[in-house]
Short mmCIF file of C-alpha atoms (C1' of nucleotides) in Angstrom, two decimals:
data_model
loop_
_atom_site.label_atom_id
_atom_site.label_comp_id
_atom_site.label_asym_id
_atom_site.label_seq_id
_atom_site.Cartn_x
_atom_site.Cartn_y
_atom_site.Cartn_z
CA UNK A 1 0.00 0.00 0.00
CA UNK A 2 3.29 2.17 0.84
CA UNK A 3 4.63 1.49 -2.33
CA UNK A 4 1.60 2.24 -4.20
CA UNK A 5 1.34 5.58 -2.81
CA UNK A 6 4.75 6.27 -3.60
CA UNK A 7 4.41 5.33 -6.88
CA UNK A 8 1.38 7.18 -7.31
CA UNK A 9 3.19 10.52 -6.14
CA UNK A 10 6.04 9.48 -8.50
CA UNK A 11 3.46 9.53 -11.30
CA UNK A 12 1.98 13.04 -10.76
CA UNK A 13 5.53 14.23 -10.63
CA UNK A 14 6.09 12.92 -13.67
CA UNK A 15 3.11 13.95 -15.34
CA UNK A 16 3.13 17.70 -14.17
CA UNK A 17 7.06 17.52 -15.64
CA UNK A 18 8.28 18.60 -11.99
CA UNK A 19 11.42 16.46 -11.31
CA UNK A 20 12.18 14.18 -8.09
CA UNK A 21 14.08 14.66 -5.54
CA UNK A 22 15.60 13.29 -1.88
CA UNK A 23 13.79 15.24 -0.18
CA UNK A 24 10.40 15.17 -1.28
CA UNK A 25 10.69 11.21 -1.16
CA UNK A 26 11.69 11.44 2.39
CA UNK A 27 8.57 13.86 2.98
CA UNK A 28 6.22 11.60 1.03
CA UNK A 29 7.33 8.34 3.23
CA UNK A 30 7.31 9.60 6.24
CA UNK A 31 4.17 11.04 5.81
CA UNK A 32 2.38 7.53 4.41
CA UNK A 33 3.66 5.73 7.79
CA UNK A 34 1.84 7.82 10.00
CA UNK A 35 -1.42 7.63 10.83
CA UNK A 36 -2.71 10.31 12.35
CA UNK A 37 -3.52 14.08 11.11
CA UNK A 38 -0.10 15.51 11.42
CA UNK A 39 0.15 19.65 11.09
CA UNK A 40 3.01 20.98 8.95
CA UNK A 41 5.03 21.48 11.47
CA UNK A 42 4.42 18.22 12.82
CA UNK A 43 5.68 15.98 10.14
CA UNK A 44 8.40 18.88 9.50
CA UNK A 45 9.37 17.41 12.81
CA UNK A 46 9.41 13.80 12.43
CA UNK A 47 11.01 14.11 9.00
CA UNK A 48 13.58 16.20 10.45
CA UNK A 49 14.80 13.46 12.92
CA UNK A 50 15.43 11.29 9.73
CA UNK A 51 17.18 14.15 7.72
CA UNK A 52 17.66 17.50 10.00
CA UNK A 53 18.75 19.36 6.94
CA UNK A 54 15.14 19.45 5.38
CA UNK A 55 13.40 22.66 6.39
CA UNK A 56 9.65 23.91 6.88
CA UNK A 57 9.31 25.63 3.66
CA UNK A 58 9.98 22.08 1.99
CA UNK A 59 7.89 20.10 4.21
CA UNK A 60 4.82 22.46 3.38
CA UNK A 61 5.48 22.51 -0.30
CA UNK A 62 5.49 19.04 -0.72
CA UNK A 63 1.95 18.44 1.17
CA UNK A 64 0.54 21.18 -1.28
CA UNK A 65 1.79 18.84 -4.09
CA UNK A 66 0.08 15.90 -2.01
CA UNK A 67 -2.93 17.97 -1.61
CA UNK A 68 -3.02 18.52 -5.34
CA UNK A 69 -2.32 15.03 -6.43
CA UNK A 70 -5.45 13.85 -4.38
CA UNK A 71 -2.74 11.44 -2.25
CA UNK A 72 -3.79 13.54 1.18
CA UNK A 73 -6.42 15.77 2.34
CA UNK A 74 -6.16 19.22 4.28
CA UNK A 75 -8.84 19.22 6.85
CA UNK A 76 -9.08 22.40 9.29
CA UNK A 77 -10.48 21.47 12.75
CA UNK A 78 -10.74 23.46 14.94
CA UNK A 79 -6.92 24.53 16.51
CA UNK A 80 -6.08 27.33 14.09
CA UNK A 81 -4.07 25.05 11.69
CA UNK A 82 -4.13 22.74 8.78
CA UNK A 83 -3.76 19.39 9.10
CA UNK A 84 -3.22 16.79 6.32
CA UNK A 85 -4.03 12.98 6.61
CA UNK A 86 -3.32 10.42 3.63
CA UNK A 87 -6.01 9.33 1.57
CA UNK A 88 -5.91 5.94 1.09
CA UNK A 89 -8.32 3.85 -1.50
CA UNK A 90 -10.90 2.51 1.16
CA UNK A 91 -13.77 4.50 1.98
CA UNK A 92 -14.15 8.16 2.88
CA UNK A 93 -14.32 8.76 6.35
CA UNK A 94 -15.28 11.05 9.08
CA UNK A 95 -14.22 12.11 12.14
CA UNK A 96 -14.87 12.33 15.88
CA UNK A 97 -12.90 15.04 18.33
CA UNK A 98 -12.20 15.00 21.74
CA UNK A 99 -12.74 18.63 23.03
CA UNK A 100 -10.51 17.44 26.03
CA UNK A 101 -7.68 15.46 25.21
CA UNK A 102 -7.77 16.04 21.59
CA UNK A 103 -8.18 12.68 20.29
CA UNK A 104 -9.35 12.05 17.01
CA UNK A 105 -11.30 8.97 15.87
CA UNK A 106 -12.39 8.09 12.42
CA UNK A 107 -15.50 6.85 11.39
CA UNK A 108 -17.48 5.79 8.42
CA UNK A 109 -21.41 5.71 7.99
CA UNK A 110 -23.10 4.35 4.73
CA UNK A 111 -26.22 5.40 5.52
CA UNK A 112 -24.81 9.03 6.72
CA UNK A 113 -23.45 9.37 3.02
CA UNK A 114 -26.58 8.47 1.26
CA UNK A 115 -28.85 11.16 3.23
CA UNK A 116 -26.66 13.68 2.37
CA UNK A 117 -26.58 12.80 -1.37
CA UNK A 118 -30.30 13.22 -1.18
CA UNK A 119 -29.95 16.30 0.68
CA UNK A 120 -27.89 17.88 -2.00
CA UNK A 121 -29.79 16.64 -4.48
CA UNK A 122 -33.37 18.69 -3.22
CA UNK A 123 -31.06 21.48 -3.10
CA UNK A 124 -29.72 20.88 -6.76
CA UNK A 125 -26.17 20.92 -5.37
CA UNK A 126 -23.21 18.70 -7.16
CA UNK A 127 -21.33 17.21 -4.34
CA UNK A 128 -17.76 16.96 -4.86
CA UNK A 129 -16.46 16.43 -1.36
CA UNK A 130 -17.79 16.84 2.28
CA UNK A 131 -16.69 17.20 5.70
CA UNK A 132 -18.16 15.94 8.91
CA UNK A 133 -16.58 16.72 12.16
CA UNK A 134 -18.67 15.72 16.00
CA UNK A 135 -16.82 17.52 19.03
CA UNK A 136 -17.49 16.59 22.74
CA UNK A 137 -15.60 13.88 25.04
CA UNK A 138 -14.03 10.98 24.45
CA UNK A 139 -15.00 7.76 26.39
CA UNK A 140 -11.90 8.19 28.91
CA UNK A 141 -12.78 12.66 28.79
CA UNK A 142 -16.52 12.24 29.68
CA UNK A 143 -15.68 10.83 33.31
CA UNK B 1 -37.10 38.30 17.20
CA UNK B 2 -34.17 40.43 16.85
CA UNK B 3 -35.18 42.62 19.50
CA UNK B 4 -35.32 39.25 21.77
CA UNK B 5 -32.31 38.30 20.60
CA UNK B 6 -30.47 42.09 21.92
CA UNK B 7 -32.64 41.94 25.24
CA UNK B 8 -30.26 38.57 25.34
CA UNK B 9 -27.41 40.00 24.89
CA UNK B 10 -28.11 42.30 27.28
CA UNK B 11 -28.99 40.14 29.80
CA UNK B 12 -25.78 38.20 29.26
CA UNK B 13 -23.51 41.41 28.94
CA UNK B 14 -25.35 42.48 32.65
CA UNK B 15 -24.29 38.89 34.00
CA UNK B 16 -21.15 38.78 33.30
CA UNK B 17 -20.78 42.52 34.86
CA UNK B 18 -19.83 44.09 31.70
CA UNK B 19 -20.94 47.49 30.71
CA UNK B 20 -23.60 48.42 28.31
CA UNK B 21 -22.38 50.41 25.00
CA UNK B 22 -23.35 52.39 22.32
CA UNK B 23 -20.26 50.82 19.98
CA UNK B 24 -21.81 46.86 20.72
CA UNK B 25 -25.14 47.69 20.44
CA UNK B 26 -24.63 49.12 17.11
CA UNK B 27 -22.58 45.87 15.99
CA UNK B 28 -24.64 43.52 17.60
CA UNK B 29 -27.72 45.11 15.66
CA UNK B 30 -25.99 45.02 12.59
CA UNK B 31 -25.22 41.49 13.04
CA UNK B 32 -28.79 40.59 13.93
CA UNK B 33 -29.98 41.94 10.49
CA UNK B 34 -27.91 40.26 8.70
CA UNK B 35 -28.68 36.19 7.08
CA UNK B 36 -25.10 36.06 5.88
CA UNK B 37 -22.20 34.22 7.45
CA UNK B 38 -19.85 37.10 7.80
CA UNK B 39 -16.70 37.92 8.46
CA UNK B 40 -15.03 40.02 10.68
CA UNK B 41 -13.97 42.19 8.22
CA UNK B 42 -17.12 42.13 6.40
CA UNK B 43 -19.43 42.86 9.64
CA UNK B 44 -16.51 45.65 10.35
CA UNK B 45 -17.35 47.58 6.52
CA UNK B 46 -21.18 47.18 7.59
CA UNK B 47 -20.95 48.57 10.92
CA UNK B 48 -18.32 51.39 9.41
CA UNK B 49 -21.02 52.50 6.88
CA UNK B 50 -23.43 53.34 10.11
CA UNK B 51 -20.41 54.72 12.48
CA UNK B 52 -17.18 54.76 10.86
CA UNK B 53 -15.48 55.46 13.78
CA UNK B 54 -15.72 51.72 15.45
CA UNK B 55 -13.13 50.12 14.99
CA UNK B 56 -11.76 46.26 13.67
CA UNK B 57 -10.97 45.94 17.55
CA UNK B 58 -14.19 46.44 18.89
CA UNK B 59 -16.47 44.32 16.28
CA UNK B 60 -13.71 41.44 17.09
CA UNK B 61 -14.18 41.65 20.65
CA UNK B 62 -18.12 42.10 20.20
CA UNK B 63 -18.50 38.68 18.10
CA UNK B 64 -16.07 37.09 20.64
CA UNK B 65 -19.09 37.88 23.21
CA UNK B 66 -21.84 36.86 21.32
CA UNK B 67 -20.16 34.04 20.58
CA UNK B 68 -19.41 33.13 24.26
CA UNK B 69 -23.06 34.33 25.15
CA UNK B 70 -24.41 31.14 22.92
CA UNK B 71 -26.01 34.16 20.47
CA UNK B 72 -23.61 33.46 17.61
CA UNK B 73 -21.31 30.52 16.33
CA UNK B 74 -18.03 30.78 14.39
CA UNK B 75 -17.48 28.61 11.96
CA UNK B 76 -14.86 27.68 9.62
CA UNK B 77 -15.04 27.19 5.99
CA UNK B 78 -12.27 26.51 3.87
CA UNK B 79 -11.61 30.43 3.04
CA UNK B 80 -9.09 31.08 5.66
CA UNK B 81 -10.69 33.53 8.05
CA UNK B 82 -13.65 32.88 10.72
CA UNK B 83 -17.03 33.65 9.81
CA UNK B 84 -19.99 34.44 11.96
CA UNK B 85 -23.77 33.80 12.37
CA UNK B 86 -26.81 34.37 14.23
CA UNK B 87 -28.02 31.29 16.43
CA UNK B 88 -31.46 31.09 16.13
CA UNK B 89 -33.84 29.54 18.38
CA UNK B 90 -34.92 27.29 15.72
CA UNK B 91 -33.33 23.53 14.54
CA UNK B 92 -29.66 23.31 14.21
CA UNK B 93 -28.80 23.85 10.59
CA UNK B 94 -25.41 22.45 8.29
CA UNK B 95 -23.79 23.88 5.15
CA UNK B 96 -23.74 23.41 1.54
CA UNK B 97 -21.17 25.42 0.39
CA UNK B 98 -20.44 26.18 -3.72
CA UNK B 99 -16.93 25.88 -4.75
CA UNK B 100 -17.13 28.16 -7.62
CA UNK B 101 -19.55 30.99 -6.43
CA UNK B 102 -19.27 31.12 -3.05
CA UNK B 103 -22.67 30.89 -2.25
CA UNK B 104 -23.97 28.75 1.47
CA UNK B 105 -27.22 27.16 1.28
CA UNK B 106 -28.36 26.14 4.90
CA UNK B 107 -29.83 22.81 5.19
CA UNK B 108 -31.59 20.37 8.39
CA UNK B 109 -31.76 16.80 8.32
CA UNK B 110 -33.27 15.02 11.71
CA UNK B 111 -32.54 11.73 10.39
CA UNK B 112 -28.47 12.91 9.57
CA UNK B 113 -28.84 13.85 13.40
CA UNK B 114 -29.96 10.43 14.44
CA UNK B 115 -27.21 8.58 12.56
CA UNK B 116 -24.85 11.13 14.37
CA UNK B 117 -25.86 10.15 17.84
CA UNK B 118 -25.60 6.77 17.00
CA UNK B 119 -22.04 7.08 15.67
CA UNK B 120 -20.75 8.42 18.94
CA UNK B 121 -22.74 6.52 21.01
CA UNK B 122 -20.46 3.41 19.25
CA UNK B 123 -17.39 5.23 20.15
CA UNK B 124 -18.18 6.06 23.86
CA UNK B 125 -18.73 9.20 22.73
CA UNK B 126 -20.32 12.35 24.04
CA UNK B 127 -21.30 14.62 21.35
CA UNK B 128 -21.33 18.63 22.61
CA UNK B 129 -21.98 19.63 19.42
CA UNK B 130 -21.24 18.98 15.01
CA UNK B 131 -20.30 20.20 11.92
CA UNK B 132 -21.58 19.26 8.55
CA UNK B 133 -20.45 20.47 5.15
CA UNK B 134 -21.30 19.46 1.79
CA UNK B 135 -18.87 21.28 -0.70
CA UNK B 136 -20.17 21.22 -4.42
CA UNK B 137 -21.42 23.16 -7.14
CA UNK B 138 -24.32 24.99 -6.78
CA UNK B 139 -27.58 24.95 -9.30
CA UNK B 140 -26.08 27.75 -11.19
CA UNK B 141 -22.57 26.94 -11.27
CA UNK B 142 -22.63 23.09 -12.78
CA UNK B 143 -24.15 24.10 -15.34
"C1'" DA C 1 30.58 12.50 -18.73
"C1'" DG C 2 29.41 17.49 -19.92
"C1'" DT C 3 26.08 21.24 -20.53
"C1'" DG C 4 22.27 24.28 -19.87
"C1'" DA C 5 17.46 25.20 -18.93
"C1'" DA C 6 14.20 24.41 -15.63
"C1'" DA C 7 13.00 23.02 -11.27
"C1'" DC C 8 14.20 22.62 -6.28
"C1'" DT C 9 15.77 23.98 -1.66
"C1'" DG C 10 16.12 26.46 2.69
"C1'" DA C 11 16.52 30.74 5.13
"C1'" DA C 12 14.54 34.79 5.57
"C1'" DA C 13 11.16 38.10 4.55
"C1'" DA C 14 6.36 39.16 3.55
"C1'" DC C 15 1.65 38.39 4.29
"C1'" DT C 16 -2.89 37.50 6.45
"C1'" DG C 17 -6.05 37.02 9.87
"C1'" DT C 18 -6.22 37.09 14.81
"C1'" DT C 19 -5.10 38.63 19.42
"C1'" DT C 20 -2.94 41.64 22.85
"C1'" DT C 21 -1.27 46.01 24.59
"C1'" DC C 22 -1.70 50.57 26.03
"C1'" DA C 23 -3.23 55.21 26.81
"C1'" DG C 24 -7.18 57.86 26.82
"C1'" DG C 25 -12.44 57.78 27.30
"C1'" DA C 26 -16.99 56.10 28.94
"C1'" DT C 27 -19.97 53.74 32.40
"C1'" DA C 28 -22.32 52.74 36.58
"C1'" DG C 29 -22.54 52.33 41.51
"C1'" DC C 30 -21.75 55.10 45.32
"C1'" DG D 1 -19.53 64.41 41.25
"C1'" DC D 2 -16.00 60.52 42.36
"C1'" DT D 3 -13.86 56.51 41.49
"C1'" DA D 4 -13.05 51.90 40.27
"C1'" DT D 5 -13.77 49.29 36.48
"C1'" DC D 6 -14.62 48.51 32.00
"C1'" DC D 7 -14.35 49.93 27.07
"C1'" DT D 8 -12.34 51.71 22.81
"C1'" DG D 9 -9.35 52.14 18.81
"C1'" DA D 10 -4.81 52.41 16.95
"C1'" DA D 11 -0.89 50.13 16.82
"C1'" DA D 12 2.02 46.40 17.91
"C1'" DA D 13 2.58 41.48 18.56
"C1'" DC D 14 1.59 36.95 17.11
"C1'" DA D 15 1.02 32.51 14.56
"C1'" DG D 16 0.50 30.05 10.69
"C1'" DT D 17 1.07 30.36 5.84
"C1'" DT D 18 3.09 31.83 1.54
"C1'" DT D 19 6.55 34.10 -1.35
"C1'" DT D 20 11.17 35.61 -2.52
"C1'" DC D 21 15.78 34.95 -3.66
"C1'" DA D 22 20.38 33.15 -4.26
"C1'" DG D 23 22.52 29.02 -4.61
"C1'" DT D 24 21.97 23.86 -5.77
"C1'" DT D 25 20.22 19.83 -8.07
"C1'" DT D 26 17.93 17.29 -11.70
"C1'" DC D 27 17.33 15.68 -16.31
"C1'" DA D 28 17.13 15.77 -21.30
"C1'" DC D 29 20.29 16.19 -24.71
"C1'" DT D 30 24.64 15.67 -26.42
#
DNA sequence: AGTGAAACTGAAAACTGTTTTCAGGATAGC
DNA sequence: GCTATCCTGAAAACAGTTTTCAGTTTCACT
């Protein structure tokens, strides 16, 4: 699944005639092993103990290219900065916040997705993408 | 309706031991007129074109306390700044939001609601409160 | 391998929206 | 009216993001 991804960035590279590098590579994998919804600084961070001489402006380049290629999303909750998580091929999912601790959990509702399609549709909206974000306490935060 | 909602705000500004002003009661009227989701610097322009001697500073602070009073909620779209708008006493509403024009449609689906609940209540969690948004193309702009 | 055009990198500067500071002004209880 | 407290607006500070720029690397073509 790794190696898709990075093949998949390799190919948009290619395609958009932009050339590849060290850097970018060591970006792009470090940011398909994680898991969670890293800010820029973040994974600027974690790349940096792999390769200290990569800086920020690099780091936040490279997840615009990601951003653009479709490989991760930007998603804005609610802490004043982006965050970027990969996409991977299974479903679309949606996410649950912990007010307290900060947690974030995924989830993924069929029946969520369909209602909404029909909600757009009365509306005569095109749906390209959609965001659904529940705040309060976690199971360990709600005490 | 709106004057409800400023005997509110009264009430709330008088409660926390705050002082009454000419300067917030002209934003918070402002904001009470208006159905948009605006921004700071958009509810700043309208006020301005009433009194244009309040200033940025003083509409910022006023949204912060009609946020904190319950009478407004910020939200975040994917434009990059915070935008504001009135809490009515009526259903809890989500967002369709047109890529191309700009335009927010307000929608309310009980059933969307239910699923919600349901969701959480898998995770151990409690929900304090959501966020829905359906980003498309509007009637107009699919054309 | 060598070359040159185009892209890339990282530090620093610029930008944008938000928040705080500060000095003078207004408010409300006495 | 007095006074403590709060409010206001301009300007400065801040934080995250984006751009600039000079030097470096990549890659297609020899």
């Amino acid at each position: 699944m790794k190696k898709n991804q990075m093949g998949e960035f390799a190919r948009f590279i290619e395609e958009k005639g932009l050339k590849s590098t060290t850097q970018r590579d060591e970006i792009v994998n470090v940011f398909f092993t994680l898991k969670d919804h890293v800010s820029i600084e973040e994974l600027h961070h974690k790349v940096q103990k792999k390769n200290p001489k990569i800086g920020y402006t690099t780091v936040y380049r490279t997840l615009k290219l990601l951003t653009e290629s479709g490989l991760a999303h930007e998603r804005q909750f609610g802490d004043g900065q982006a965050r970027y998580e990969p996409v991977t091929t299974e479903e679309h999912h949606d996410h649950l916040i912990c007010l307290r601790c900060g947690t974030i959990l995924e989830f993924e509702n069929k029946k969520i997705e369909k209602l909404q399609e029909d909600v757009a549709k009365q509306h005569g909206f095109e749906v390209k993408n959609h965001k659904l974000e529940l705040y309060g306490y976690c199971k360990k935060c709600r005490k």
